[in-house]
Amino acid sequence: MTSAAEDVLTYVYAVVPRAQAPHEALAGIAGVLGSPVRYLDEPEPPADAGAGDGAQGSLAFVVSAVPRRDFDEAALKDHFEDLDWLESVARAHHDVVQTLAGHATVLPLRMATVYEDDARAREALVRRRAAFAERLARLEAQTEFGVKMYLVRSDAAGPGAEPAPEAALSPGKAYLQRRKAHRHAQEAVHAQARLAAEAIEAAAARHASQRVRHAAQSGALTGPEENVLNDAYLVPDDLAETFRAAVTDAARDFTGVRVDVTGPWAPYSFVTPPDEAEEAPDERDAMDGPGDRDAPDTPTAPDTPTGPAAPGSAGPAEPPARPDIRRTAP
């Protein structure tokens, strides 16, 4: 007969500086599969904690107990084919991380980061303390904003696009002329979008400390519009409204494009420091894959914040609209 402790695993959402994260911050939060959320403190912080590594005293994992039957290796292989299950877990993961971000500097860990028990999770927290502390220091007093630009399609080809009435042309020539007009209209729209992107990037850079460029979204996430810019910016808290206003103003002078500024979000896109970004894809390849029960203890950023993340991604994707799990809405 198995004990209750043997039937559960320890699910880890994020790392926080314990002094910034009061117990009341977790009040009323339902975690993955409705599980209660709690802090798992390191045994005892080093005597020099906070001196040089940026940590503010002791660190803690934010954790839940989850059923082994849903998060062991075999179960995860099945669950990661189930989009409804993925969405549910990704949203719950994001809700916990985003709630904590309102109280503390938060370092999100990948969705489905699980350990055999609290003791194994605490060992990982102690072992990776210096890396976690350094990354928390880089993120302190900053949050993530998303900037997306879409092409606004028009049925009209534009002035002067049809130089001759189709009635005066053969069917073949009329078809070719329509294709030519459409191509010219598309080129004009994309040229306008490039100028708009340059203006937006220049405005955003004045008020942000870092930028990550994600792949453009497509399909159901964008609807009929074409997404041509999908960037994330790390913005100091005291510049958040200035950043939003600057980006919105920069886009105002351009026709044929629509710009969305979303946030603030927990800094999912900035978990990996800039000087490690080139190594992140290899790190992800080594860590991804269902059933990583002793999941990697070094967080990595998702390829793009859009859609559910695989086990081992740095948080839910751009929420599924930033909650794109974070975003159905960082």
GROMACS .gro file of C-alpha atoms in nm:
model
  330
    1MET     CA    1   0.000   0.000   0.000
    2THR     CA    2   0.141   0.340  -0.097
    3SER     CA    3   0.136   0.641   0.134
    4ALA     CA    4  -0.021   0.976   0.044
    5ALA     CA    5   0.329   1.126   0.015
    6GLU     CA    6   0.423   0.867  -0.245
    7ASP     CA    7   0.119   0.957  -0.455
    8VAL     CA    8   0.222   1.318  -0.515
    9LEU     CA    9   0.505   1.512  -0.676
   10THR     CA   10   0.626   1.866  -0.603
   11TYR     CA   11   0.535   2.106  -0.884
   12VAL     CA   12   0.744   2.427  -0.898
   13TYR     CA   13   0.610   2.748  -1.054
   14ALA     CA   14   0.879   3.006  -0.983
   15VAL     CA   15   1.158   3.134  -0.759
   16VAL     CA   16   1.103   3.443  -0.542
   17PRO     CA   17   1.301   3.640  -0.281
   18ARG     CA   18   1.123   3.524   0.033
   19ALA     CA   19   1.123   3.867   0.196
   20GLN     CA   20   0.921   4.010  -0.093
   21ALA     CA   21   0.658   3.734  -0.092
   22PRO     CA   22   0.421   3.743   0.207
   23HIS     CA   23   0.193   3.448   0.279
   24GLU     CA   24  -0.110   3.662   0.203
   25ALA     CA   25   0.012   3.687  -0.158
   26LEU     CA   26  -0.092   3.323  -0.197
   27ALA     CA   27  -0.434   3.366  -0.039
   28GLY     CA   28  -0.706   3.236  -0.265
   29ILE     CA   29  -0.473   3.120  -0.543
   30ALA     CA   30  -0.563   2.785  -0.695
   31GLY     CA   31  -0.268   2.614  -0.854
   32VAL     CA   32  -0.243   2.340  -1.114
   33LEU     CA   33  -0.543   2.104  -1.096
   34GLY     CA   34  -0.681   2.325  -0.818
   35SER     CA   35  -0.397   2.242  -0.577
   36PRO     CA   36  -0.307   2.477  -0.289
   37VAL     CA   37   0.002   2.692  -0.347
   38ARG     CA   38   0.275   2.744  -0.086
   39TYR     CA   39   0.637   2.852  -0.043
   40LEU     CA   40   0.918   2.601  -0.013
   41ASP     CA   41   1.198   2.787   0.163
   42GLU     CA   42   1.565   2.707   0.132
   43PRO     CA   43   1.695   2.550   0.456
   44GLU     CA   44   1.901   2.852   0.556
   45PRO     CA   45   2.036   3.128   0.331
   46PRO     CA   46   2.414   3.176   0.316
   47ALA     CA   47   2.555   3.431   0.559
   48ASP     CA   48   2.640   3.662   0.267
   49ALA     CA   49   2.302   3.628   0.093
   50GLY     CA   50   2.221   3.956  -0.071
   51ALA     CA   51   2.584   4.065  -0.085
   52GLY     CA   52   2.697   4.052  -0.444
   53ASP     CA   53   2.448   3.805  -0.586
   54GLY     CA   54   2.151   4.042  -0.578
   55ALA     CA   55   1.932   3.821  -0.362
   56GLN     CA   56   1.731   3.985  -0.089
   57GLY     CA   57   1.788   3.731   0.187
   58SER     CA   58   1.653   3.380   0.147
   59LEU     CA   59   1.493   3.243  -0.169
   60ALA     CA   60   1.190   3.020  -0.203
   61PHE     CA   61   1.030   2.800  -0.464
   62VAL     CA   62   0.658   2.852  -0.515
   63VAL     CA   63   0.512   2.501  -0.522
   64SER     CA   64   0.208   2.273  -0.517
   65ALA     CA   65   0.161   1.903  -0.457
   66VAL     CA   66   0.026   1.740  -0.774
   67PRO     CA   67  -0.090   1.382  -0.836
   68ARG     CA   68   0.185   1.150  -0.953
   69ARG     CA   69  -0.067   0.980  -1.182
   70ASP     CA   70  -0.095   1.306  -1.383
   71PHE     CA   71   0.269   1.415  -1.382
   72ASP     CA   72   0.484   1.104  -1.400
   73GLU     CA   73   0.666   1.034  -1.725
   74ALA     CA   74   0.401   0.812  -1.883
   75ALA     CA   75   0.116   1.047  -1.792
   76LEU     CA   76   0.291   1.355  -1.930
   77LYS     CA   77   0.352   1.185  -2.263
   78ASP     CA   78  -0.022   1.138  -2.295
   79HIS     CA   79  -0.121   1.475  -2.150
   80PHE     CA   80   0.101   1.668  -2.388
   81GLU     CA   81  -0.115   1.539  -2.671
   82ASP     CA   82  -0.426   1.674  -2.496
   83LEU     CA   83  -0.468   2.044  -2.579
   84ASP     CA   84  -0.748   2.096  -2.326
   85TRP     CA   85  -0.530   1.957  -2.046
   86LEU     CA   86  -0.235   2.166  -2.164
   87GLU     CA   87  -0.441   2.482  -2.168
   88SER     CA   88  -0.579   2.419  -1.820
   89VAL     CA   89  -0.235   2.356  -1.668
   90ALA     CA   90  -0.072   2.644  -1.856
   91ARG     CA   91  -0.338   2.890  -1.742
   92ALA     CA   92  -0.312   2.778  -1.380
   93HIS     CA   93   0.068   2.801  -1.396
   94HIS     CA   94   0.047   3.149  -1.541
   95ASP     CA   95  -0.213   3.267  -1.288
   96VAL     CA   96   0.014   3.169  -0.999
   97VAL     CA   97   0.320   3.336  -1.152
   98GLN     CA   98   0.132   3.651  -1.250
   99THR     CA   99  -0.024   3.687  -0.904
  100LEU     CA  100   0.317   3.657  -0.737
  101ALA     CA  101   0.457   3.915  -0.981
  102GLY     CA  102   0.226   4.170  -0.820
  103HIS     CA  103   0.408   4.125  -0.489
  104ALA     CA  104   0.766   4.023  -0.566
  105THR     CA  105   1.037   3.994  -0.826
  106VAL     CA  106   0.957   3.657  -0.979
  107LEU     CA  107   1.167   3.415  -1.183
  108PRO     CA  108   0.921   3.190  -1.370
  109LEU     CA  109   1.014   2.826  -1.418
  110ARG     CA  110   0.900   2.605  -1.700
  111MET     CA  111   0.553   2.458  -1.704
  112ALA     CA  112   0.550   2.102  -1.566
  113THR     CA  113   0.869   2.145  -1.363
  114VAL     CA  114   0.823   1.869  -1.104
  115TYR     CA  115   1.038   1.693  -0.844
  116GLU     CA  116   0.992   1.365  -0.662
  117ASP     CA  117   0.929   1.546  -0.333
  118ASP     CA  118   0.999   1.864  -0.136
  119ALA     CA  119   1.341   1.741  -0.031
  120ARG     CA  120   1.456   1.697  -0.392
  121ALA     CA  121   1.312   2.035  -0.488
  122ARG     CA  122   1.488   2.203  -0.195
  123GLU     CA  123   1.817   2.042  -0.297
  124ALA     CA  124   1.778   2.195  -0.643
  125LEU     CA  125   1.700   2.536  -0.491
  126VAL     CA  126   2.016   2.522  -0.281
  127ARG     CA  127   2.231   2.391  -0.563
  128ARG     CA  128   2.123   2.661  -0.810
  129ARG     CA  129   2.089   2.943  -0.559
  130ALA     CA  130   2.361   3.165  -0.706
  131ALA     CA  131   2.217   3.144  -1.059
  132PHE     CA  132   1.864   3.209  -0.937
  133ALA     CA  133   1.977   3.505  -0.725
  134GLU     CA  134   2.169   3.662  -1.012
  135ARG     CA  135   1.873   3.634  -1.246
  136LEU     CA  136   1.632   3.775  -0.989
  137ALA     CA  137   1.865   4.073  -0.944
  138ARG     CA  138   1.858   4.139  -1.321
  139LEU     CA  139   1.478   4.141  -1.318
  140GLU     CA  140   1.416   4.343  -1.001
  141ALA     CA  141   1.165   4.630  -1.035
  142GLN     CA  142   1.100   4.545  -1.401
  143THR     CA  143   0.817   4.375  -1.587
  144GLU     CA  144   0.754   4.250  -1.938
  145PHE     CA  145   0.547   4.424  -2.203
  146GLY     CA  146   0.448   4.277  -2.538
  147VAL     CA  147   0.442   4.481  -2.859
  148LYS     CA  148   0.269   4.328  -3.159
  149MET     CA  149   0.203   4.485  -3.498
  150TYR     CA  150  -0.051   4.359  -3.750
  151LEU     CA  151  -0.114   4.446  -4.113
  152VAL     CA  152  -0.465   4.577  -4.163
  153ARG     CA  153  -0.583   4.438  -4.495
  154SER     CA  154  -0.794   4.640  -4.736
  155ASP     CA  155  -0.994   4.507  -5.030
  156ALA     CA  156  -0.906   4.815  -5.226
  157ALA     CA  157  -0.588   4.786  -5.428
  158GLY     CA  158  -0.521   5.153  -5.377
  159PRO     CA  159  -0.528   5.465  -5.594
  160GLY     CA  160  -0.396   5.415  -5.942
  161ALA     CA  161  -0.375   5.041  -5.901
  162GLU     CA  162  -0.600   4.974  -6.202
  163PRO     CA  163  -0.464   5.188  -6.488
  164ALA     CA  164  -0.705   5.050  -6.747
  165PRO     CA  165  -1.065   4.922  -6.728
  166GLU     CA  166  -1.074   4.544  -6.732
  167ALA     CA  167  -1.346   4.559  -6.998
  168ALA     CA  168  -1.084   4.684  -7.244
  169LEU     CA  169  -0.852   4.391  -7.173
  170SER     CA  170  -0.857   4.024  -7.261
  171PRO     CA  171  -0.934   3.791  -6.968
  172GLY     CA  172  -0.568   3.689  -6.949
  173LYS     CA  173  -0.439   4.044  -6.943
  174ALA     CA  174  -0.703   4.148  -6.690
  175TYR     CA  175  -0.593   3.867  -6.459
  176LEU     CA  176  -0.228   3.963  -6.489
  177GLN     CA  177  -0.312   4.327  -6.422
  178ARG     CA  178  -0.507   4.236  -6.111
  179ARG     CA  179  -0.214   4.028  -5.987
  180LYS     CA  180   0.025   4.316  -6.054
  181ALA     CA  181  -0.197   4.566  -5.873
  182HIS     CA  182  -0.230   4.330  -5.577
  183ARG     CA  183   0.146   4.281  -5.559
  184HIS     CA  184   0.209   4.656  -5.569
  185ALA     CA  185  -0.048   4.712  -5.295
  186GLN     CA  186   0.115   4.444  -5.080
  187GLU     CA  187   0.458   4.594  -5.131
  188ALA     CA  188   0.328   4.934  -5.025
  189VAL     CA  189   0.170   4.788  -4.711
  190HIS     CA  190   0.489   4.605  -4.612
  191ALA     CA  191   0.701   4.913  -4.680
  192GLN     CA  192   0.473   5.110  -4.447
  193ALA     CA  193   0.502   4.834  -4.187
  194ARG     CA  194   0.882   4.843  -4.198
  195LEU     CA  195   0.882   5.215  -4.134
  196ALA     CA  196   0.632   5.172  -3.852
  197ALA     CA  197   0.843   4.894  -3.696
  198GLU     CA  198   1.153   5.114  -3.703
  199ALA     CA  199   0.967   5.400  -3.535
  200ILE     CA  200   0.815   5.170  -3.273
  201GLU     CA  201   1.147   5.004  -3.192
  202ALA     CA  202   1.321   5.339  -3.156
  203ALA     CA  203   1.050   5.469  -2.923
  204ALA     CA  204   1.042   5.149  -2.714
  205ALA     CA  205   1.420   5.130  -2.679
  206ARG     CA  206   1.429   5.465  -2.499
  207HIS     CA  207   1.225   5.325  -2.210
  208ALA     CA  208   1.323   4.957  -2.191
  209SER     CA  209   1.629   4.776  -2.062
  210GLN     CA  210   1.606   4.468  -2.287
  211ARG     CA  211   1.420   4.340  -2.592
  212VAL     CA  212   1.347   3.988  -2.715
  213ARG     CA  213   1.217   3.933  -3.067
  214HIS     CA  214   0.974   3.644  -3.095
  215ALA     CA  215   0.856   3.475  -3.412
  216ALA     CA  216   0.547   3.631  -3.567
  217GLN     CA  217   0.223   3.457  -3.478
  218SER     CA  218  -0.003   3.297  -3.734
  219GLY     CA  219  -0.327   3.107  -3.767
  220ALA     CA  220  -0.601   3.129  -3.506
  221LEU     CA  221  -0.394   3.353  -3.277
  222THR     CA  222  -0.402   3.642  -3.526
  223GLY     CA  223  -0.739   3.605  -3.701
  224PRO     CA  224  -0.763   3.764  -4.044
  225GLU     CA  225  -0.475   4.004  -3.982
  226GLU     CA  226  -0.108   3.926  -4.046
  227ASN     CA  227   0.121   3.957  -3.745
  228VAL     CA  228   0.454   4.107  -3.856
  229LEU     CA  229   0.607   4.215  -3.524
  230ASN     CA  230   0.601   4.020  -3.198
  231ASP     CA  231   0.849   4.165  -2.950
  232ALA     CA  232   0.883   4.158  -2.574
  233TYR     CA  233   1.044   4.439  -2.374
  234LEU     CA  234   1.171   4.443  -2.017
  235VAL     CA  235   1.060   4.776  -1.877
  236PRO     CA  236   1.146   4.940  -1.541
  237ASP     CA  237   0.831   4.972  -1.333
  238ASP     CA  238   0.864   5.350  -1.306
  239LEU     CA  239   0.870   5.381  -1.688
  240ALA     CA  240   0.580   5.149  -1.764
  241GLU     CA  241   0.322   5.411  -1.857
  242THR     CA  242   0.581   5.621  -2.041
  243PHE     CA  243   0.677   5.313  -2.243
  244ARG     CA  244   0.316   5.236  -2.334
  245ALA     CA  245   0.246   5.594  -2.438
  246ALA     CA  246   0.566   5.623  -2.644
  247VAL     CA  247   0.495   5.306  -2.842
  248THR     CA  248   0.131   5.401  -2.899
  249ASP     CA  249   0.230   5.749  -3.018
  250ALA     CA  250   0.498   5.614  -3.251
  251ALA     CA  251   0.244   5.393  -3.428
  252ARG     CA  252  -0.019   5.661  -3.465
  253ASP     CA  253   0.125   5.819  -3.781
  254PHE     CA  254   0.116   5.500  -3.989
  255THR     CA  255  -0.178   5.370  -4.187
  256GLY     CA  256  -0.237   5.006  -4.269
  257VAL     CA  257  -0.101   4.874  -3.939
  258ARG     CA  258  -0.245   4.805  -3.595
  259VAL     CA  259  -0.025   4.793  -3.283
  260ASP     CA  260  -0.111   4.621  -2.955
  261VAL     CA  261   0.082   4.691  -2.635
  262THR     CA  262   0.010   4.434  -2.363
  263GLY     CA  263   0.132   4.397  -2.008
  264PRO     CA  264   0.266   4.421  -1.754
  265TRP     CA  265   0.349   4.051  -1.740
  266ALA     CA  266   0.585   3.841  -1.536
  267PRO     CA  267   0.917   3.841  -1.725
  268TYR     CA  268   0.883   3.507  -1.906
  269SER     CA  269   1.086   3.623  -2.205
  270PHE     CA  270   1.380   3.742  -1.992
  271VAL     CA  271   1.446   3.442  -1.771
  272THR     CA  272   1.763   3.371  -1.969
  273PRO     CA  273   2.015   3.656  -1.931
  274PRO     CA  274   2.115   3.834  -2.256
  275ASP     CA  275   2.470   3.696  -2.247
  276GLU     CA  276   2.332   3.341  -2.237
  277ALA     CA  277   2.065   3.385  -2.503
  278GLU     CA  278   2.270   3.223  -2.778
  279GLU     CA  279   2.303   2.907  -2.568
  280ALA     CA  280   1.937   2.889  -2.467
  281PRO     CA  281   1.810   2.677  -2.761
  282ASP     CA  282   2.060   2.400  -2.685
  283GLU     CA  283   1.972   2.418  -2.317
  284ARG     CA  284   1.603   2.388  -2.403
  285ASP     CA  285   1.666   2.090  -2.629
  286ALA     CA  286   1.842   1.911  -2.345
  287MET     CA  287   1.569   1.989  -2.094
  288ASP     CA  288   1.243   1.964  -2.287
  289GLY     CA  289   1.057   1.643  -2.314
  290PRO     CA  290   0.782   1.500  -2.106
  291GLY     CA  291   0.855   1.318  -1.788
  292ASP     CA  292   1.148   1.526  -1.666
  293ARG     CA  293   1.045   1.456  -1.307
  294ASP     CA  294   1.364   1.598  -1.168
  295ALA     CA  295   1.312   1.886  -1.400
  296PRO     CA  296   1.598   2.116  -1.488
  297ASP     CA  297   1.672   2.357  -1.213
  298THR     CA  298   1.790   2.634  -1.444
  299PRO     CA  299   1.497   2.816  -1.605
  300THR     CA  300   1.499   2.898  -1.975
  301ALA     CA  301   1.284   3.132  -2.176
  302PRO     CA  302   1.015   3.003  -2.407
  303ASP     CA  303   1.081   3.028  -2.780
  304THR     CA  304   0.783   3.259  -2.795
  305PRO     CA  305   0.517   3.344  -2.544
  306THR     CA  306   0.227   3.195  -2.755
  307GLY     CA  307   0.033   2.882  -2.677
  308PRO     CA  308   0.093   2.610  -2.424
  309ALA     CA  309   0.455   2.539  -2.339
  310ALA     CA  310   0.610   2.196  -2.344
  311PRO     CA  311   0.736   2.050  -2.017
  312GLY     CA  312   1.039   2.248  -1.959
  313SER     CA  313   0.947   2.580  -2.112
  314ALA     CA  314   0.988   2.893  -1.902
  315GLY     CA  315   0.626   2.941  -1.833
  316PRO     CA  316   0.311   2.930  -2.029
  317ALA     CA  317   0.344   3.065  -2.363
  318GLU     CA  318   0.249   3.416  -2.441
  319PRO     CA  319  -0.028   3.357  -2.217
  320PRO     CA  320  -0.277   3.167  -2.555
  321ALA     CA  321  -0.320   3.612  -2.621
  322ARG     CA  322  -0.062   3.726  -2.362
  323PRO     CA  323  -0.237   3.500  -2.125
  324ASP     CA  324  -0.216   3.366  -2.517
  325ILE     CA  325  -0.233   3.129  -2.210
  326ARG     CA  326  -0.115   3.420  -2.019
  327ARG     CA  327  -0.285   3.608  -2.308
  328THR     CA  328  -0.625   3.441  -2.416
  329ALA     CA  329  -0.434   3.739  -2.349
  330PRO     CA  330   0.378   3.858  -2.096
   0.00000   0.00000   0.00000
